[in-house]
Amino acid sequence: MQRISFLFLVLALTSCYDTGLDSMDIASEYDVVYLNNLSDPSSFSNDPYKIIAVTPRGDEWNAIVEYPGGCGEHVFYLWWSGSVLNSDPSQLELYLIHNGNGDACEAVVRDTVTFSLTEAINGAELDDDTHINVFNQTRAQVVRVDPFIGSLTSDECNLKAVVTRDNCELGPLGSLWLKPNLEIDGYEDLLLQPVRVVQDSSRVNLTSKEVDVSVTVLFGFEYVDDAQLDSYCPDWPDNVVPVAVNCITPQ
């Protein structure tokens, strides 16, 4: 069993994702419950919550979540139907279910659910390009995880990229986003949108076009909600993935 753990990334994102409400971060002391695919997910309490972002790191996945509470323990269940959608690429639907155990407090709690993908899918074998759709039915929210893009997450500052300057003024670097040097069909136009920069960007010569970076991919993260997006960026690029930038240095 993997424990729901408090990560530094939770604190990091709190500063750049403003819900407009007081929030608190907690370190929970209970296990994620992996449901058998023969279970009936509708028989489990599914209390409202929001997925802030999902980050895969190999078999260990982190889902940053937010929910009302603060006066009791909350449990998260993971359920998979046991089937893989026959599409191109193939897809798998993973349901994240929240049980607030009757906690009636109204503080906004932000926590990180850490789980094993292998345990979540009962050890099933997947194709390398199988996309994982993480479902939150309380908000009709789906976070789609592309395994190749997820593999860009690294602590090593060695991902080759170029700084682009013609993007929306969203994020700590404004219109400066990153285009990784990828020569793979379907990923040539991929853009990485910084939503947080760990390193002091004032020390980086961002006039340099070519950089080495380390990023944490944040699938599903929204810097602004859809209602505000058009006013910030009426021409939003097609293939954009939000990231936390851990390191950026000129080549």
PDB file of C-alpha atoms in Angstrom, residues 56-243:
ATOM      1  CA  PRO A  56       3.342  10.140 -13.140  1.00  0.00           C
ATOM      2  CA  ARG A  57       6.866   9.101 -12.086  1.00  0.00           C
ATOM      3  CA  GLY A  58       7.233   5.609 -13.442  1.00  0.00           C
ATOM      4  CA  ASP A  59       4.973   3.352 -11.400  1.00  0.00           C
ATOM      5  CA  GLU A  60       4.504   5.979  -8.658  1.00  0.00           C
ATOM      6  CA  TRP A  61       1.864   8.558  -9.445  1.00  0.00           C
ATOM      7  CA  ASN A  62       0.972  11.742  -7.565  1.00  0.00           C
ATOM      8  CA  ALA A  63      -2.486  13.319  -7.779  1.00  0.00           C
ATOM      9  CA  ILE A  64      -2.776  16.715  -6.104  1.00  0.00           C
ATOM     10  CA  VAL A  65      -6.346  17.040  -4.859  1.00  0.00           C
ATOM     11  CA  GLU A  66      -8.432  19.673  -3.106  1.00  0.00           C
ATOM     12  CA  TYR A  67     -11.536  19.136  -0.989  1.00  0.00           C
ATOM     13  CA  PRO A  68     -13.555  20.754   1.840  1.00  0.00           C
ATOM     14  CA  GLY A  69     -12.839  19.438   5.317  1.00  0.00           C
ATOM     15  CA  GLY A  70     -10.105  19.738   7.916  1.00  0.00           C
ATOM     16  CA  CYS A  71     -11.725  17.956  10.878  1.00  0.00           C
ATOM     17  CA  GLY A  72     -11.317  14.300   9.979  1.00  0.00           C
ATOM     18  CA  GLU A  73      -9.581  11.708   7.839  1.00  0.00           C
ATOM     19  CA  HIS A  74     -10.483  11.395   4.183  1.00  0.00           C
ATOM     20  CA  VAL A  75     -10.032   8.218   2.152  1.00  0.00           C
ATOM     21  CA  PHE A  76      -9.358   7.859  -1.582  1.00  0.00           C
ATOM     22  CA  TYR A  77     -10.220   4.709  -3.536  1.00  0.00           C
ATOM     23  CA  LEU A  78      -8.894   3.707  -6.960  1.00  0.00           C
ATOM     24  CA  TRP A  79     -11.016   1.595  -9.292  1.00  0.00           C
ATOM     25  CA  TRP A  80     -10.417   0.208 -12.774  1.00  0.00           C
ATOM     26  CA  SER A  81     -13.050  -1.719 -14.719  1.00  0.00           C
ATOM     27  CA  GLY A  82     -10.488  -4.268 -15.919  1.00  0.00           C
ATOM     28  CA  SER A  83     -10.849  -3.325 -19.595  1.00  0.00           C
ATOM     29  CA  VAL A  84      -8.735  -1.295 -22.007  1.00  0.00           C
ATOM     30  CA  LEU A  85     -10.452   0.784 -24.693  1.00  0.00           C
ATOM     31  CA  ASN A  86      -9.608  -0.399 -28.201  1.00  0.00           C
ATOM     32  CA  SER A  87      -8.593   2.969 -29.619  1.00  0.00           C
ATOM     33  CA  ASP A  88      -5.491   4.510 -31.170  1.00  0.00           C
ATOM     34  CA  PRO A  89      -3.707   4.874 -28.851  1.00  0.00           C
ATOM     35  CA  SER A  90      -5.339   2.459 -26.427  1.00  0.00           C
ATOM     36  CA  GLN A  91      -6.876   4.028 -23.316  1.00  0.00           C
ATOM     37  CA  LEU A  92      -7.580   2.963 -19.769  1.00  0.00           C
ATOM     38  CA  GLU A  93     -10.070   4.596 -17.414  1.00  0.00           C
ATOM     39  CA  LEU A  94      -8.995   4.904 -13.775  1.00  0.00           C
ATOM     40  CA  TYR A  95     -11.529   6.249 -11.262  1.00  0.00           C
ATOM     41  CA  LEU A  96     -10.383   8.201  -8.197  1.00  0.00           C
ATOM     42  CA  ILE A  97     -13.117   8.145  -5.537  1.00  0.00           C
ATOM     43  CA  HIS A  98     -13.193  10.378  -2.448  1.00  0.00           C
ATOM     44  CA  ASN A  99     -14.831   9.503   0.866  1.00  0.00           C
ATOM     45  CA  GLY A 100     -14.913  12.449   3.300  1.00  0.00           C
ATOM     46  CA  ASN A 101     -16.188  10.265   6.153  1.00  0.00           C
ATOM     47  CA  GLY A 102     -18.804  12.855   7.062  1.00  0.00           C
ATOM     48  CA  ASP A 103     -16.297  15.684   7.649  1.00  0.00           C
ATOM     49  CA  ALA A 104     -18.547  18.784   7.774  1.00  0.00           C
ATOM     50  CA  CYS A 105     -15.750  21.343   8.161  1.00  0.00           C
ATOM     51  CA  GLU A 106     -15.286  23.832   5.312  1.00  0.00           C
ATOM     52  CA  ALA A 107     -11.561  24.553   5.179  1.00  0.00           C
ATOM     53  CA  VAL A 108     -10.093  24.027   1.701  1.00  0.00           C
ATOM     54  CA  VAL A 109      -7.639  21.166   2.120  1.00  0.00           C
ATOM     55  CA  ARG A 110      -4.996  20.459  -0.501  1.00  0.00           C
ATOM     56  CA  ASP A 111      -3.336  17.068  -0.300  1.00  0.00           C
ATOM     57  CA  THR A 112      -1.359  14.717  -2.535  1.00  0.00           C
ATOM     58  CA  VAL A 113      -2.572  11.191  -3.214  1.00  0.00           C
ATOM     59  CA  THR A 114       0.418   8.942  -3.996  1.00  0.00           C
ATOM     60  CA  PHE A 115      -0.374   5.573  -5.552  1.00  0.00           C
ATOM     61  CA  SER A 116       1.106   2.690  -7.501  1.00  0.00           C
ATOM     62  CA  LEU A 117      -0.259   2.365 -11.029  1.00  0.00           C
ATOM     63  CA  THR A 118       0.594  -1.349 -10.998  1.00  0.00           C
ATOM     64  CA  GLU A 119      -1.552  -1.913  -7.903  1.00  0.00           C
ATOM     65  CA  ALA A 120      -4.327   0.300  -9.281  1.00  0.00           C
ATOM     66  CA  ILE A 121      -4.664  -1.880 -12.398  1.00  0.00           C
ATOM     67  CA  ASN A 122      -4.104  -5.176 -10.559  1.00  0.00           C
ATOM     68  CA  GLY A 123      -0.768  -5.852 -12.267  1.00  0.00           C
ATOM     69  CA  ALA A 124      -2.211  -5.857 -15.804  1.00  0.00           C
ATOM     70  CA  GLU A 125       0.184  -5.502 -18.751  1.00  0.00           C
ATOM     71  CA  LEU A 126      -0.226  -2.290 -20.774  1.00  0.00           C
ATOM     72  CA  ASP A 127       1.159  -1.103 -24.085  1.00  0.00           C
ATOM     73  CA  ASP A 128       3.871   1.524 -23.708  1.00  0.00           C
ATOM     74  CA  ASP A 129       1.654   4.147 -25.365  1.00  0.00           C
ATOM     75  CA  THR A 130      -1.567   3.412 -23.435  1.00  0.00           C
ATOM     76  CA  HIS A 131      -3.104   6.676 -22.238  1.00  0.00           C
ATOM     77  CA  ILE A 132      -4.508   6.736 -18.701  1.00  0.00           C
ATOM     78  CA  ASN A 133      -7.697   8.741 -18.119  1.00  0.00           C
ATOM     79  CA  VAL A 134      -8.060   9.661 -14.431  1.00  0.00           C
ATOM     80  CA  PHE A 135     -11.754  10.295 -13.697  1.00  0.00           C
ATOM     81  CA  ASN A 136     -13.251  12.463 -10.976  1.00  0.00           C
ATOM     82  CA  GLN A 137     -16.986  11.951 -11.329  1.00  0.00           C
ATOM     83  CA  THR A 138     -17.868  14.561  -8.691  1.00  0.00           C
ATOM     84  CA  ARG A 139     -16.911  17.291 -11.181  1.00  0.00           C
ATOM     85  CA  ALA A 140     -17.205  15.361 -14.435  1.00  0.00           C
ATOM     86  CA  GLN A 141     -13.451  15.945 -14.566  1.00  0.00           C
ATOM     87  CA  VAL A 142     -11.090  13.834 -16.679  1.00  0.00           C
ATOM     88  CA  VAL A 143      -7.300  14.171 -16.644  1.00  0.00           C
ATOM     89  CA  ARG A 144      -5.703  12.399 -19.593  1.00  0.00           C
ATOM     90  CA  VAL A 145      -2.134  11.236 -19.056  1.00  0.00           C
ATOM     91  CA  ASP A 146       0.097  10.632 -22.085  1.00  0.00           C
ATOM     92  CA  PRO A 147       2.863   8.248 -20.921  1.00  0.00           C
ATOM     93  CA  PHE A 148       5.479   9.680 -23.269  1.00  0.00           C
ATOM     94  CA  ILE A 149       4.885  13.282 -22.158  1.00  0.00           C
ATOM     95  CA  GLY A 150       4.814  12.055 -18.565  1.00  0.00           C
ATOM     96  CA  SER A 151       8.300  10.611 -19.052  1.00  0.00           C
ATOM     97  CA  LEU A 152       9.620  14.171 -19.534  1.00  0.00           C
ATOM     98  CA  THR A 153       9.383  14.603 -15.746  1.00  0.00           C
ATOM     99  CA  SER A 154      12.939  14.406 -14.422  1.00  0.00           C
ATOM    100  CA  ASP A 155      15.203  15.764 -11.715  1.00  0.00           C
ATOM    101  CA  GLU A 156      18.074  15.943 -14.205  1.00  0.00           C
ATOM    102  CA  CYS A 157      18.556  19.281 -15.993  1.00  0.00           C
ATOM    103  CA  ASN A 158      19.139  17.692 -19.393  1.00  0.00           C
ATOM    104  CA  LEU A 159      15.985  18.107 -21.472  1.00  0.00           C
ATOM    105  CA  LYS A 160      16.923  20.120 -24.564  1.00  0.00           C
ATOM    106  CA  ALA A 161      14.421  22.884 -25.349  1.00  0.00           C
ATOM    107  CA  VAL A 162      14.078  26.287 -26.951  1.00  0.00           C
ATOM    108  CA  VAL A 163      12.440  29.320 -25.362  1.00  0.00           C
ATOM    109  CA  THR A 164       9.408  30.520 -27.323  1.00  0.00           C
ATOM    110  CA  ARG A 165       8.174  34.088 -27.082  1.00  0.00           C
ATOM    111  CA  ASP A 166       4.881  34.285 -28.942  1.00  0.00           C
ATOM    112  CA  ASN A 167       2.573  32.703 -26.403  1.00  0.00           C
ATOM    113  CA  CYS A 168      -0.094  33.891 -23.993  1.00  0.00           C
ATOM    114  CA  GLU A 169       0.963  36.050 -21.024  1.00  0.00           C
ATOM    115  CA  LEU A 170       0.213  33.307 -18.522  1.00  0.00           C
ATOM    116  CA  GLY A 171       2.621  31.986 -15.931  1.00  0.00           C
ATOM    117  CA  PRO A 172       5.674  33.129 -13.959  1.00  0.00           C
ATOM    118  CA  LEU A 173       7.655  33.676 -17.172  1.00  0.00           C
ATOM    119  CA  GLY A 174       4.847  35.475 -18.997  1.00  0.00           C
ATOM    120  CA  SER A 175       4.877  34.611 -22.698  1.00  0.00           C
ATOM    121  CA  LEU A 176       8.157  32.668 -22.382  1.00  0.00           C
ATOM    122  CA  TRP A 177       7.267  29.002 -22.752  1.00  0.00           C
ATOM    123  CA  LEU A 178       9.397  25.989 -23.669  1.00  0.00           C
ATOM    124  CA  LYS A 179       9.438  23.854 -26.788  1.00  0.00           C
ATOM    125  CA  PRO A 180      11.284  20.561 -26.202  1.00  0.00           C
ATOM    126  CA  ASN A 181      13.481  19.278 -29.009  1.00  0.00           C
ATOM    127  CA  LEU A 182      11.457  16.181 -29.901  1.00  0.00           C
ATOM    128  CA  GLU A 183      11.648  14.533 -33.294  1.00  0.00           C
ATOM    129  CA  ILE A 184       8.781  12.120 -32.756  1.00  0.00           C
ATOM    130  CA  ASP A 185       5.629  12.052 -34.851  1.00  0.00           C
ATOM    131  CA  GLY A 186       2.776  13.792 -33.072  1.00  0.00           C
ATOM    132  CA  TYR A 187       4.984  15.691 -30.635  1.00  0.00           C
ATOM    133  CA  GLU A 188       6.734  18.182 -32.911  1.00  0.00           C
ATOM    134  CA  ASP A 189       4.417  21.023 -31.810  1.00  0.00           C
ATOM    135  CA  LEU A 190       4.418  20.238 -28.087  1.00  0.00           C
ATOM    136  CA  LEU A 191       4.751  23.309 -25.844  1.00  0.00           C
ATOM    137  CA  LEU A 192       5.531  23.259 -22.113  1.00  0.00           C
ATOM    138  CA  GLN A 193       3.783  26.049 -20.213  1.00  0.00           C
ATOM    139  CA  PRO A 194       5.641  26.976 -16.998  1.00  0.00           C
ATOM    140  CA  VAL A 195       3.201  27.428 -14.112  1.00  0.00           C
ATOM    141  CA  ARG A 196       5.930  27.559 -11.499  1.00  0.00           C
ATOM    142  CA  VAL A 197       9.698  28.088 -11.594  1.00  0.00           C
ATOM    143  CA  VAL A 198      11.636  26.619  -8.673  1.00  0.00           C
ATOM    144  CA  GLN A 199      14.884  28.234  -9.739  1.00  0.00           C
ATOM    145  CA  ASP A 200      15.199  32.012  -9.459  1.00  0.00           C
ATOM    146  CA  SER A 201      14.456  32.929 -13.072  1.00  0.00           C
ATOM    147  CA  SER A 202      16.060  36.356 -12.630  1.00  0.00           C
ATOM    148  CA  ARG A 203      19.408  34.560 -12.566  1.00  0.00           C
ATOM    149  CA  VAL A 204      18.788  32.863 -15.887  1.00  0.00           C
ATOM    150  CA  ASN A 205      19.656  34.555 -19.137  1.00  0.00           C
ATOM    151  CA  LEU A 206      16.352  33.921 -20.879  1.00  0.00           C
ATOM    152  CA  THR A 207      17.483  35.833 -23.942  1.00  0.00           C
ATOM    153  CA  SER A 208      19.191  32.557 -24.791  1.00  0.00           C
ATOM    154  CA  LYS A 209      17.012  30.603 -27.175  1.00  0.00           C
ATOM    155  CA  GLU A 210      18.417  27.147 -26.419  1.00  0.00           C
ATOM    156  CA  VAL A 211      18.214  25.858 -22.845  1.00  0.00           C
ATOM    157  CA  ASP A 212      18.559  22.702 -20.765  1.00  0.00           C
ATOM    158  CA  VAL A 213      15.629  22.172 -18.411  1.00  0.00           C
ATOM    159  CA  SER A 214      14.230  19.864 -15.760  1.00  0.00           C
ATOM    160  CA  VAL A 215      10.442  19.823 -15.455  1.00  0.00           C
ATOM    161  CA  THR A 216       7.640  18.160 -13.521  1.00  0.00           C
ATOM    162  CA  VAL A 217       4.688  17.552 -15.836  1.00  0.00           C
ATOM    163  CA  LEU A 218       1.356  18.588 -14.300  1.00  0.00           C
ATOM    164  CA  PHE A 219      -1.418  16.950 -16.315  1.00  0.00           C
ATOM    165  CA  GLY A 220      -4.769  18.683 -15.859  1.00  0.00           C
ATOM    166  CA  PHE A 221      -3.406  21.794 -14.151  1.00  0.00           C
ATOM    167  CA  GLU A 222      -5.342  24.970 -15.040  1.00  0.00           C
ATOM    168  CA  TYR A 223      -3.642  28.313 -14.548  1.00  0.00           C
ATOM    169  CA  VAL A 224      -6.980  30.006 -15.183  1.00  0.00           C
ATOM    170  CA  ASP A 225     -10.399  28.441 -15.608  1.00  0.00           C
ATOM    171  CA  ASP A 226     -12.113  28.064 -18.968  1.00  0.00           C
ATOM    172  CA  ALA A 227     -14.347  31.084 -18.368  1.00  0.00           C
ATOM    173  CA  GLN A 228     -11.274  33.333 -18.113  1.00  0.00           C
ATOM    174  CA  LEU A 229      -9.159  31.686 -20.777  1.00  0.00           C
ATOM    175  CA  ASP A 230     -10.472  33.582 -23.803  1.00  0.00           C
ATOM    176  CA  SER A 231      -9.710  36.942 -22.208  1.00  0.00           C
ATOM    177  CA  TYR A 232      -6.148  35.848 -21.416  1.00  0.00           C
ATOM    178  CA  CYS A 233      -5.476  33.901 -24.594  1.00  0.00           C
ATOM    179  CA  PRO A 234      -8.014  33.836 -27.440  1.00  0.00           C
ATOM    180  CA  ASP A 235      -5.606  31.776 -29.611  1.00  0.00           C
ATOM    181  CA  TRP A 236      -4.613  29.020 -27.205  1.00  0.00           C
ATOM    182  CA  PRO A 237      -2.134  26.604 -28.852  1.00  0.00           C
ATOM    183  CA  ASP A 238      -3.350  23.069 -29.514  1.00  0.00           C
ATOM    184  CA  ASN A 239      -0.666  20.964 -27.830  1.00  0.00           C
ATOM    185  CA  VAL A 240       0.195  22.535 -24.455  1.00  0.00           C
ATOM    186  CA  VAL A 241       1.229  20.790 -21.232  1.00  0.00           C
ATOM    187  CA  PRO A 242       1.665  22.702 -17.927  1.00  0.00           C
ATOM    188  CA  VAL A 243       4.904  22.074 -16.029  1.00  0.00           C
TER     189      VAL A 243
END
